[in-house]
Coordinates of C-alpha atoms and ligand atoms in Angstrom, one line a residue:
M1332 CA 22.7 14.1 -31.6
N1333 CA 24.7 12.2 -28.9
A1334 CA 28.4 12.4 -29.0
D1335 CA 28.3 8.7 -29.9
G1336 CA 26.2 9.4 -33.0
R1337 CA 22.9 8.2 -31.5
T1338 CA 19.8 10.4 -31.5
R1339 CA 19.3 12.2 -28.2
L1340 CA 17.0 10.1 -26.1
N1341 CA 14.3 12.7 -25.8
Q1342 CA 14.4 13.3 -29.5
T1343 CA 13.8 9.7 -30.6
P1344 CA 10.4 8.8 -32.1
E1345 CA 9.8 6.4 -29.3
W1346 CA 10.2 9.1 -26.6
T1347 CA 8.1 11.5 -28.6
A1348 CA 5.4 8.8 -29.0
L1349 CA 5.4 8.3 -25.2
A1350 CA 5.1 12.0 -24.5
K1351 CA 2.2 12.2 -26.9
H1352 CA 0.5 9.1 -25.4
R1353 CA 0.9 10.7 -21.9
E1354 CA -0.9 13.8 -23.2
E1355 CA -3.7 11.8 -24.7
L1356 CA -4.2 9.7 -21.6
G1357 CA -4.4 12.8 -19.5
E1358 CA -5.6 12.2 -16.0
V1359 CA -6.4 8.6 -16.6
R1360 CA -8.2 7.1 -13.5
L1361 CA -7.4 3.7 -12.1
R1362 CA -11.1 3.3 -11.3
E1363 CA -11.9 3.7 -15.0
L1364 CA -9.1 1.3 -16.1
F1365 CA -10.4 -1.4 -13.8
A1366 CA -14.0 -0.8 -14.8
A1367 CA -13.1 -1.1 -18.5
D1368 CA -11.2 -4.3 -18.1
P1369 CA -12.5 -6.8 -15.5
G1370 CA -9.5 -9.1 -16.2
R1371 CA -7.0 -6.4 -15.2
G1372 CA -6.4 -7.6 -11.6
T1373 CA -5.2 -11.0 -12.9
G1374 CA -4.0 -9.9 -16.4
Y1375 CA -1.5 -7.3 -15.2
T1376 CA 0.6 -9.7 -13.2
A1377 CA 3.8 -11.6 -13.8
Q1378 CA 5.8 -14.3 -12.1
V1379 CA 9.6 -14.6 -11.7
G1380 CA 10.9 -17.4 -9.5
D1381 CA 8.9 -17.2 -6.3
L1382 CA 7.9 -13.6 -6.8
H1383 CA 4.4 -12.8 -7.8
I1384 CA 4.3 -9.3 -9.3
D1385 CA 1.0 -7.3 -9.6
Y1386 CA 1.3 -4.2 -11.7
S1387 CA -2.4 -3.6 -12.3
K1388 CA -2.5 -0.6 -10.1
H1389 CA -0.3 1.5 -12.5
L1390 CA -1.4 4.4 -14.6
V1391 CA -0.8 2.4 -17.8
T1392 CA -2.7 0.7 -20.6
D1393 CA -1.5 -2.0 -23.0
E1394 CA -0.5 0.8 -25.3
T1395 CA 1.6 2.5 -22.6
L1396 CA 3.5 -0.8 -22.0
R1397 CA 4.0 -1.4 -25.7
L1398 CA 5.4 2.1 -26.2
L1399 CA 7.7 1.7 -23.2
R1400 CA 9.0 -1.5 -24.6
E1401 CA 9.7 0.2 -27.9
L1402 CA 11.8 2.7 -26.0
A1403 CA 13.7 -0.1 -24.4
A1404 CA 14.2 -1.6 -27.9
A1405 CA 15.3 1.7 -29.4
T1406 CA 17.9 2.2 -26.6
D1407 CA 19.1 -1.4 -27.0
V1408 CA 18.7 -2.4 -23.4
F1409 CA 19.0 -6.0 -24.3
G1410 CA 22.1 -5.3 -26.3
L1411 CA 23.8 -3.8 -23.3
R1412 CA 22.5 -6.6 -21.1
D1413 CA 24.1 -9.2 -23.4
A1414 CA 27.3 -7.2 -23.4
M1415 CA 27.3 -7.3 -19.6
F1416 CA 26.7 -11.1 -19.5
R1417 CA 29.5 -11.5 -22.1
G1418 CA 32.0 -9.7 -19.8
E1419 CA 32.5 -6.7 -21.9
K1420 CA 33.8 -3.5 -20.3
I1421 CA 30.5 -1.7 -20.1
N1422 CA 31.7 0.4 -17.1
T1423 CA 33.4 2.6 -19.6
T1424 CA 34.6 5.4 -17.3
E1425 CA 36.6 2.9 -15.2
N1426 CA 37.2 0.5 -18.1
R1427 CA 35.8 -2.5 -16.2
A1428 CA 33.5 -5.4 -16.9
V1429 CA 30.4 -5.6 -14.8
L1430 CA 30.0 -9.1 -13.7
H1431 CA 28.1 -9.5 -10.4
I1432 CA 26.1 -12.1 -12.3
A1433 CA 29.3 -14.3 -12.3
L1434 CA 29.2 -14.3 -8.5
R1435 CA 26.2 -16.5 -8.6
A1436 CA 26.9 -18.5 -11.7
A1437 CA 26.7 -22.3 -11.5
R1438 CA 30.0 -24.1 -10.9
D1439 CA 30.2 -25.3 -14.5
A1440 CA 29.2 -22.0 -16.1
V1441 CA 31.6 -20.0 -18.2
V1442 CA 31.8 -16.2 -17.9
E1443 CA 34.9 -14.7 -19.4
V1444 CA 36.8 -11.5 -18.7
D1445 CA 39.6 -10.7 -21.2
G1446 CA 39.3 -14.3 -22.4
E1447 CA 39.6 -15.9 -18.9
N1448 CA 36.8 -17.8 -17.3
V1449 CA 36.2 -16.2 -13.9
V1450 CA 33.7 -18.8 -12.6
P1451 CA 36.4 -21.2 -11.1
Q1452 CA 37.9 -18.2 -9.1
V1453 CA 34.4 -17.3 -7.8
H1454 CA 33.8 -20.9 -6.6
A1455 CA 37.3 -21.2 -5.2
V1456 CA 36.6 -18.1 -3.0
L1457 CA 33.1 -19.4 -2.1
D1458 CA 34.6 -22.7 -1.0
K1459 CA 37.3 -21.0 1.0
M1460 CA 34.6 -18.8 2.7
A1461 CA 32.6 -21.9 3.4
G1462 CA 35.5 -23.7 5.0
F1463 CA 36.3 -20.7 7.2
A1464 CA 32.6 -20.1 8.1
D1465 CA 32.3 -23.7 9.1
R1466 CA 35.4 -23.5 11.3
V1467 CA 34.1 -20.4 13.1
R1468 CA 30.6 -21.9 13.5
S1469 CA 31.9 -25.2 14.8
G1470 CA 34.2 -23.6 17.3
E1471 CA 37.3 -25.1 15.6
W1472 CA 38.6 -21.6 14.8
T1473 CA 39.5 -20.0 18.1
G1474 CA 40.8 -16.6 19.2
H1475 CA 44.4 -15.9 20.4
T1476 CA 43.7 -17.2 23.9
G1477 CA 42.0 -20.4 22.6
K1478 CA 38.5 -19.2 23.3
R1479 CA 35.7 -20.0 20.8
I1480 CA 34.6 -17.1 18.6
K1481 CA 31.1 -15.9 19.7
N1482 CA 31.1 -12.4 18.2
V1483 CA 31.6 -11.2 14.6
V1484 CA 32.1 -7.5 14.0
N1485 CA 32.0 -6.5 10.3
I1486 CA 33.8 -3.2 9.6
G1487 CA 33.0 -1.7 6.3
I1488 CA 31.0 1.1 4.7
G1489 CA 28.8 1.6 1.6
G1490 CA 28.7 -1.5 -0.4
S1491 CA 30.9 -3.2 2.1
D1492 CA 28.4 -2.7 4.9
L1493 CA 24.8 -2.1 3.6
G1494 CA 24.5 -5.5 1.7
P1495 CA 25.7 -7.8 4.5
A1496 CA 24.0 -5.7 7.2
M1497 CA 20.7 -5.8 5.3
A1498 CA 20.8 -9.5 4.5
Y1499 CA 21.8 -10.4 8.1
E1500 CA 18.6 -8.6 9.2
V1501 CA 16.5 -10.2 6.5
L1502 CA 17.7 -13.7 7.3
R1503 CA 17.8 -13.4 11.1
A1504 CA 15.5 -16.3 11.5
Y1505 CA 18.1 -18.4 9.7
T1506 CA 21.1 -17.3 11.7
D1507 CA 23.0 -19.1 14.4
R1508 CA 21.4 -17.4 17.5
D1509 CA 24.5 -18.2 19.6
L1510 CA 26.6 -15.8 17.5
T1511 CA 26.5 -12.0 18.0
V1512 CA 27.0 -10.3 14.6
R1513 CA 27.3 -6.6 14.4
F1514 CA 28.1 -4.1 11.6
V1515 CA 30.2 -1.0 12.1
S1516 CA 30.4 1.6 9.3
N1517 CA 30.4 5.1 10.7
V1518 CA 33.7 6.8 11.4
D1519 CA 31.9 8.4 14.4
G1520 CA 33.8 6.5 17.1
A1521 CA 30.4 5.9 18.8
D1522 CA 29.6 3.2 16.3
L1523 CA 32.6 1.0 17.2
H1524 CA 32.2 1.9 20.9
E1525 CA 28.6 0.6 21.0
A1526 CA 29.4 -2.4 18.9
T1527 CA 32.3 -3.6 21.2
R1528 CA 31.6 -2.2 24.6
D1529 CA 29.9 -5.4 25.9
L1530 CA 32.1 -7.9 24.0
D1531 CA 34.9 -10.1 25.2
A1532 CA 37.8 -9.4 22.9
A1533 CA 39.0 -13.0 23.3
E1534 CA 35.8 -14.2 21.6
T1535 CA 35.6 -11.5 18.9
L1536 CA 36.4 -11.8 15.2
F1537 CA 36.7 -8.6 13.1
V1538 CA 35.9 -8.9 9.5
I1539 CA 37.4 -5.9 7.6
A1540 CA 35.4 -5.4 4.4
S1541 CA 36.8 -3.0 1.9
K1542 CA 37.1 -3.5 -1.8
T1543 CA 39.9 -0.9 -2.1
F1544 CA 41.2 -1.2 1.5
T1545 CA 41.9 2.5 1.3
T1546 CA 38.5 3.8 2.5
I1547 CA 39.3 6.2 5.3
E1548 CA 36.3 5.3 7.5
T1549 CA 37.0 1.6 7.4
I1550 CA 40.7 1.8 7.8
T1551 CA 40.3 4.2 10.8
N1552 CA 37.8 1.9 12.5
A1553 CA 39.8 -1.2 11.7
T1554 CA 42.9 0.4 13.3
S1555 CA 40.9 1.4 16.4
A1556 CA 39.5 -2.1 16.6
R1557 CA 43.0 -3.6 16.5
E1558 CA 44.1 -1.2 19.3
W1559 CA 41.0 -2.2 21.3
L1560 CA 41.7 -5.9 20.8
L1561 CA 45.4 -5.8 21.6
G1562 CA 44.7 -3.6 24.6
E1563 CA 41.9 -5.9 26.0
L1564 CA 44.0 -9.0 25.4
K1565 CA 47.2 -7.3 26.6
A1566 CA 48.8 -9.0 23.6
G1567 CA 51.1 -7.9 20.8
Q1568 CA 50.7 -8.0 17.0
E1569 CA 50.8 -11.8 17.0
A1570 CA 47.2 -11.8 18.2
V1571 CA 45.9 -10.1 15.1
A1572 CA 45.9 -13.2 12.9
Q1573 CA 43.3 -15.1 14.9
H1574 CA 41.0 -12.1 15.2
F1575 CA 41.2 -10.2 11.9
V1576 CA 40.2 -11.3 8.4
A1577 CA 39.9 -9.1 5.3
L1578 CA 37.6 -9.1 2.4
S1579 CA 39.2 -7.1 -0.4
T1580 CA 40.5 -6.8 -3.9
N1581 CA 43.7 -5.2 -2.6
A1582 CA 46.1 -7.8 -1.2
G1583 CA 49.0 -5.3 -0.8
K1584 CA 47.0 -3.0 1.4
V1585 CA 45.7 -5.9 3.4
A1586 CA 49.2 -7.1 4.1
D1587 CA 50.3 -3.5 5.0
F1588 CA 47.6 -3.4 7.6
G1589 CA 49.0 -6.5 9.2
I1590 CA 46.4 -9.1 8.2
D1591 CA 47.8 -12.4 6.9
T1592 CA 46.8 -12.6 3.3
A1593 CA 46.0 -16.3 4.0
N1594 CA 43.1 -14.8 5.9
M1595 CA 42.0 -12.6 3.1
F1596 CA 39.0 -13.4 0.9
E1597 CA 39.3 -12.0 -2.5
F1598 CA 37.0 -10.5 -5.1
W1599 CA 37.7 -8.6 -8.3
D1600 CA 37.5 -5.2 -9.9
W1601 CA 34.6 -6.4 -12.0
V1602 CA 32.4 -6.5 -8.9
G1603 CA 31.0 -3.0 -8.0
G1604 CA 30.8 -2.3 -4.2
R1605 CA 27.1 -1.9 -4.3
Y1606 CA 26.8 -5.2 -6.2
S1607 CA 29.1 -7.1 -3.9
Y1608 CA 27.4 -8.7 -1.0
D1609 CA 27.1 -12.0 -2.8
S1610 CA 30.9 -12.0 -3.1
A1611 CA 33.5 -12.4 -0.3
I1612 CA 31.8 -9.2 1.1
G1613 CA 29.1 -11.6 2.4
L1614 CA 31.5 -13.5 4.7
S1615 CA 29.9 -12.2 8.0
L1616 CA 26.5 -13.1 6.6
M1617 CA 27.8 -16.6 5.6
I1618 CA 29.2 -17.1 9.1
A1619 CA 25.8 -16.1 10.5
I1620 CA 23.6 -18.2 8.3
G1621 CA 26.0 -21.0 7.2
P1622 CA 27.3 -21.8 3.7
D1623 CA 24.3 -23.8 2.7
R1624 CA 21.9 -21.0 3.2
F1625 CA 24.3 -18.6 1.5
R1626 CA 24.3 -20.9 -1.5
E1627 CA 20.5 -21.0 -1.5
M1628 CA 20.6 -17.2 -1.6
L1629 CA 22.9 -17.3 -4.6
D1630 CA 20.6 -19.8 -6.3
G1631 CA 17.8 -17.2 -5.9
F1632 CA 19.9 -14.5 -7.5
R1633 CA 20.6 -16.9 -10.4
I1634 CA 16.9 -17.5 -11.0
V1635 CA 16.3 -13.9 -11.7
D1636 CA 19.6 -13.5 -13.7
E1637 CA 18.4 -16.2 -16.0
H1638 CA 15.0 -14.7 -16.3
F1639 CA 16.5 -11.2 -17.1
R1640 CA 18.9 -12.7 -19.6
T1641 CA 16.3 -14.9 -21.5
A1642 CA 12.7 -13.7 -21.0
P1643 CA 11.2 -11.8 -23.9
A1644 CA 10.5 -8.1 -23.3
E1645 CA 6.7 -8.8 -22.9
S1646 CA 7.3 -10.9 -19.8
N1647 CA 10.7 -9.6 -18.6
V1648 CA 10.0 -8.4 -15.0
P1649 CA 13.1 -6.3 -14.3
L1650 CA 12.5 -4.6 -17.7
L1651 CA 8.9 -4.0 -16.8
L1652 CA 9.6 -2.5 -13.4
G1653 CA 12.4 -0.3 -14.8
L1654 CA 10.0 0.9 -17.6
L1655 CA 7.3 1.8 -15.1
G1656 CA 9.9 3.9 -13.2
I1657 CA 10.8 5.7 -16.4
W1658 CA 7.1 6.3 -17.1
Y1659 CA 6.7 8.1 -13.8
G1660 CA 10.1 9.8 -13.6
N1661 CA 10.2 11.0 -17.2
F1662 CA 6.6 11.4 -18.2
H1663 CA 4.8 12.3 -14.9
D1664 CA 7.6 14.3 -13.2
A1665 CA 7.7 11.9 -10.2
Q1666 CA 10.9 12.7 -8.2
S1667 CA 10.9 9.8 -5.8
H1668 CA 10.2 6.1 -5.5
A1669 CA 9.1 4.5 -2.3
V1670 CA 9.9 0.9 -1.3
L1671 CA 7.7 -0.2 1.5
P1672 CA 8.2 -3.7 2.8
Y1673 CA 5.6 -5.3 5.1
S1674 CA 8.2 -7.4 6.9
H1675 CA 10.1 -6.4 10.0
Y1676 CA 13.1 -8.4 8.6
L1677 CA 13.3 -6.1 5.6
S1678 CA 13.9 -3.0 7.8
K1679 CA 17.2 -2.3 6.1
F1680 CA 16.2 -3.3 2.6
T1681 CA 15.3 0.2 1.4
A1682 CA 18.5 1.7 2.8
Y1683 CA 20.4 -1.0 0.8
L1684 CA 18.4 -0.1 -2.3
Q1685 CA 19.2 3.6 -1.8
Q1686 CA 22.9 2.9 -2.6
L1687 CA 22.1 0.4 -5.3
D1688 CA 19.8 2.8 -7.1
M1689 CA 21.0 6.3 -6.3
E1690 CA 24.7 5.6 -6.5
S1691 CA 24.1 3.8 -9.8
N1692 CA 21.7 6.1 -11.5
G1693 CA 22.2 9.5 -9.8
K1694 CA 24.1 10.9 -12.7
Y1695 CA 23.6 13.9 -15.1
V1696 CA 26.4 13.0 -17.5
G1697 CA 25.7 10.4 -20.1
R1698 CA 27.9 7.5 -21.3
D1699 CA 28.8 9.8 -24.2
G1700 CA 30.1 12.5 -21.8
L1701 CA 27.3 14.9 -22.6
A1702 CA 24.9 16.2 -20.0
V1703 CA 21.5 14.5 -20.2
D1704 CA 18.4 16.5 -21.0
W1705 CA 16.1 14.1 -19.1
Q1706 CA 15.6 13.0 -15.6
T1707 CA 17.6 10.1 -14.3
G1708 CA 17.4 8.1 -11.1
P1709 CA 14.8 8.9 -8.5
V1710 CA 15.2 9.5 -4.8
V1711 CA 14.6 6.1 -3.3
W1712 CA 13.2 6.0 0.2
G1713 CA 10.9 4.1 2.6
T1714 CA 10.8 2.0 5.8
P1715 CA 8.6 -0.9 6.7
G1716 CA 5.1 0.0 5.7
T1717 CA 3.2 -0.6 8.8
N1718 CA 5.3 2.0 10.7
G1719 CA 5.2 4.3 7.7
Q1720 CA 1.4 4.2 7.8
H1721 CA 1.4 6.1 11.1
A1722 CA 4.0 8.6 9.9
Y1723 CA 4.4 9.6 6.3
Y1724 CA 1.6 7.8 4.4
Q1725 CA -0.5 10.9 5.0
L1726 CA 1.6 12.6 2.3
I1727 CA 1.4 9.7 -0.1
H1728 CA -2.4 9.6 0.2
Q1729 CA -3.3 13.2 0.3
G1730 CA -0.1 15.2 -0.5
T1731 CA 0.6 17.0 -3.7
K1732 CA 3.3 14.7 -5.0
L1733 CA 3.2 11.6 -7.1
I1734 CA 5.0 8.9 -5.3
P1735 CA 5.0 5.5 -7.0
A1736 CA 5.7 2.7 -4.5
D1737 CA 6.6 -0.9 -4.3
F1738 CA 4.8 -2.9 -1.7
I1739 CA 6.7 -6.1 -0.7
G1740 CA 4.9 -8.8 1.4
F1741 CA 4.9 -12.4 2.3
A1742 CA 2.1 -15.0 2.8
E1743 CA 3.7 -16.8 5.6
P1744 CA 5.2 -15.4 8.8
V1745 CA 8.6 -16.9 9.7
A1746 CA 8.5 -20.3 11.1
E1747 CA 10.0 -19.7 14.5
L1748 CA 7.3 -17.2 15.7
S1749 CA 5.0 -18.5 18.4
E1750 CA 1.5 -19.4 17.3
G1751 CA 0.2 -16.3 18.9
L1752 CA 2.6 -14.1 17.0
K1753 CA 1.9 -15.9 13.8
A1754 CA -1.7 -15.0 14.2
Q1755 CA -0.8 -11.4 13.9
H1756 CA 0.3 -12.0 10.3
D1757 CA -3.1 -11.7 8.8
L1758 CA -3.5 -8.2 10.4
L1759 CA -0.1 -7.2 9.0
M1760 CA -1.1 -8.3 5.5
A1761 CA -4.6 -6.9 5.8
N1762 CA -2.9 -3.5 6.1
F1763 CA -0.7 -4.4 3.1
F1764 CA -3.6 -5.1 0.8
A1765 CA -5.8 -2.3 2.2
Q1766 CA -3.1 0.4 1.6
T1767 CA -2.6 -0.4 -2.1
Q1768 CA -6.3 -0.5 -2.6
A1769 CA -6.8 2.9 -0.8
L1770 CA -3.9 4.4 -2.7
A1771 CA -5.3 3.2 -6.1
F1772 CA -9.0 3.8 -5.7
G1773 CA -9.3 6.4 -3.0
K1774 CA -12.6 7.5 -1.7
T1775 CA -14.9 9.9 -3.6
P1776 CA -16.8 12.8 -2.0
D1777 CA -20.0 10.9 -2.5
E1778 CA -18.7 7.9 -0.7
V1779 CA -17.6 10.1 2.1
R1780 CA -21.1 11.8 2.2
A1781 CA -22.8 8.5 2.3
E1782 CA -21.0 7.8 5.6
G1783 CA -22.8 10.8 7.0
V1784 CA -19.7 13.0 7.2
P1785 CA -20.6 16.7 7.7
E1786 CA -20.2 18.7 4.5
E1787 CA -17.4 20.9 5.8
L1788 CA -15.2 17.8 6.3
V1789 CA -16.0 16.0 3.0
A1790 CA -13.1 17.5 1.2
H1791 CA -10.7 16.6 4.0
K1792 CA -11.9 13.0 4.1
T1793 CA -11.8 12.6 0.3
F1794 CA -9.0 10.5 -1.1
L1795 CA -8.2 11.2 -4.7
G1796 CA -6.6 7.8 -5.2
N1797 CA -4.7 7.1 -8.4
H1798 CA -1.4 6.6 -6.5
P1799 CA 0.4 3.8 -8.4
T1800 CA 1.9 0.8 -6.7
T1801 CA 3.6 -2.5 -7.6
T1802 CA 2.8 -5.4 -5.3
I1803 CA 5.5 -8.0 -4.9
L1804 CA 4.2 -11.0 -3.0
A1805 CA 6.0 -14.2 -2.2
K1806 CA 5.1 -17.2 -0.1
E1807 CA 7.9 -16.7 2.5
L1808 CA 11.1 -14.9 3.1
T1809 CA 13.7 -17.4 2.4
P1810 CA 17.4 -17.0 1.5
S1811 CA 16.5 -17.7 -2.1
V1812 CA 13.7 -15.2 -2.1
L1813 CA 16.1 -12.5 -0.8
G1814 CA 18.5 -13.3 -3.6
Q1815 CA 15.6 -13.0 -6.1
L1816 CA 14.5 -9.7 -4.7
V1817 CA 18.0 -8.2 -4.8
A1818 CA 18.6 -9.4 -8.4
L1819 CA 15.3 -8.0 -9.5
Y1820 CA 16.2 -4.5 -8.3
E1821 CA 19.8 -4.8 -9.6
H1822 CA 18.5 -5.5 -13.1
K1823 CA 15.8 -2.9 -12.9
V1824 CA 18.5 -0.3 -12.1
F1825 CA 20.6 -1.7 -14.9
M1826 CA 17.8 -1.3 -17.5
Q1827 CA 17.0 2.2 -16.4
G1828 CA 20.6 3.3 -16.7
A1829 CA 20.7 1.7 -20.2
V1830 CA 17.7 3.7 -21.4
W1831 CA 19.0 7.0 -19.8
N1832 CA 22.4 6.3 -21.4
I1833 CA 24.4 6.6 -18.2
D1834 CA 27.2 4.5 -16.7
S1835 CA 25.4 2.9 -13.8
F1836 CA 28.6 1.4 -12.5
D1837 CA 30.9 4.3 -11.6
Q1838 CA 30.4 6.7 -8.7
W1839 CA 32.5 9.8 -9.3
G1840 CA 30.0 11.9 -7.4
V1841 CA 31.3 10.6 -4.0
E1842 CA 34.9 11.6 -4.6
L1843 CA 34.8 15.4 -4.0
G1844 CA 33.5 15.1 -0.4
K1845 CA 36.3 12.6 0.3
V1846 CA 39.0 14.9 -1.0
L1847 CA 37.7 17.9 0.8
A1848 CA 37.4 16.0 4.1
K1849 CA 41.1 15.2 4.0
R1850 CA 41.8 18.9 3.4
V1851 CA 39.6 20.2 6.1
E1852 CA 40.8 17.8 8.8
P1853 CA 44.0 19.7 9.7
A1854 CA 42.0 22.9 10.1
L1855 CA 40.0 21.1 12.8
T1856 CA 42.8 19.4 14.6
E1857 CA 45.7 21.9 14.3
G1858 CA 43.9 25.0 13.3
A1859 CA 45.9 24.9 10.1
D1860 CA 45.1 27.6 7.6
V1861 CA 43.7 25.5 4.8
P1862 CA 43.9 27.4 1.5
G1863 CA 40.7 27.6 -0.6
L1864 CA 38.2 27.3 2.3
D1865 CA 35.1 29.3 1.5
A1866 CA 33.9 31.9 4.0
S1867 CA 31.0 29.9 5.3
T1868 CA 33.1 26.8 5.9
R1869 CA 36.0 28.8 7.4
A1870 CA 33.6 30.4 9.9
L1871 CA 32.0 27.0 10.8
V1872 CA 35.5 25.5 11.4
A1873 CA 36.3 28.4 13.7
K1874 CA 33.1 27.9 15.6
Y1875 CA 33.8 24.2 15.9
R1876 CA 37.2 24.9 17.4
E1877 CA 35.8 27.4 19.8
L1878 CA 33.2 24.9 20.9
R1879 CA 35.9 22.3 21.5
G1880 CA 37.9 24.8 23.4
R1881 CA 40.8 24.8 21.0
Ligands
LIG2658 O1 34.7 -1.3 -0.2 P1 35.3 0.0 -0.2 O2 36.4 0.1 -1.2 O3 35.8 0.4 1.2 O4 34.3 1.1 -0.6 C1 33.2 1.4 0.2 C2 32.2 2.4 -0.5 O5 32.9 3.6 -0.6 C3 32.9 4.4 -1.7 O6 33.0 5.8 -1.3 C4 31.8 4.2 -2.7 O7 31.0 5.3 -2.9 C5 31.0 3.0 -2.5 O8 30.5 2.5 -3.7 C6 31.7 1.9 -1.8 O9 30.9 0.8 -1.6

């Protein structure tokens, strides 16, 4: 029994039925599933917004999907979803509502927290961001010396970096190419150094992004950026206002730093860091792509929000993708999940999803405070697929691990490519389709022999296949499609956390390292005797000091 009185997840009849079904299916072969059902290639598909989803290459039958949906019903996934949309405080360990869906709500929508409609605040900030972005883009907003802003440097980390940095890459073809936009996150001084070394400070705007405005990496980099700027401009504190803006929930800390709170763009404690790039945290992105494109992106998010909120279980795509992950993680012992985009512009997409998924669902304690007895979130990994093919796909094809993967691709290359480069798109996508085919169906020993391969190499050249993949295909990579993709994964992560009975919206696991770093620092700088250092760390600190000649 859970502490909240519910039956333990892995003792529910729905879980037991799935475990039994898994046993009965045994080593079900995709070749057999396709042979038995000629309609599978078109039948096991779904559509949400512009996203065509093919889940035919999964180790599932209609019965598997039915049983998985029963698990979702038994764990009341839709009940928790509705509580989220109603603004209830479902982030129980922090006693907060979870309302990233309000960030993209229509202007006339009503989403209440503690009886107050938050949508007008959301749109007030969006309008303020749009006004500011337009002034920077038009050259009306100038630096301290009167020069036009040509460079935007976003300083933030985690959710205050990964989202806007990812989306900037994704939407590069929609950006103002006369602006240089960079993202600094690492407290390694090399990051800020490389981002600023060729910039004219007089033309540079720093966007300091931090929900709490206490994150040590961000505040350290922001302080160094301020020193650099004032040094370069040979100016005093009065130069800060034209070159620094803040994105935060913490007005007090922003003012303490010396940024005019008139130049602060606000968001709220009901927005989690990893769910925040469609809030004020997206300001650098908005400056790069313009307010209209940013709003198109929000429209895309909203399409999938509405789908998740209203579609029945049978056709609810985030629910389906989440259930497939549960099928492999909990009933096939898969440890990881690969996300493999066939788009250069999505090069940072998987890194973004790592925080979204792993910081949300990397938990072993349930919402009821008890340790779970079942696997929770997977290791999420991957890079653009074409490059991966020449690196780690060997292990996916012929290794000993089951790695379910999402393949994301687009029918059209981006419009601004030359005709010659556009012609390469079919080759890119031929790889995309070929890989999921090879992963699913492999190559039998007889097929290998038929190619005249010598007997001693037949085993080596045999592909067992049966590697499950989801294909996500859209016409083109637009701001709206990006919003749709991100919302799809947000809600997938949500539904999995709901089934596993964990709080997907806190992140206590990152705290210990932060506290220890603060304690260790004086040992490095001053050789202070830090009590409680273990023998290994103490010896490493001594070695570090020796290497630094201290
Ligand atoms: O935006 P900030 O308050 O600076 O937080 C930045 C990041 O740091 C924290 O350590 C959390 O793990 C992340 O969830 C968060 O996105």
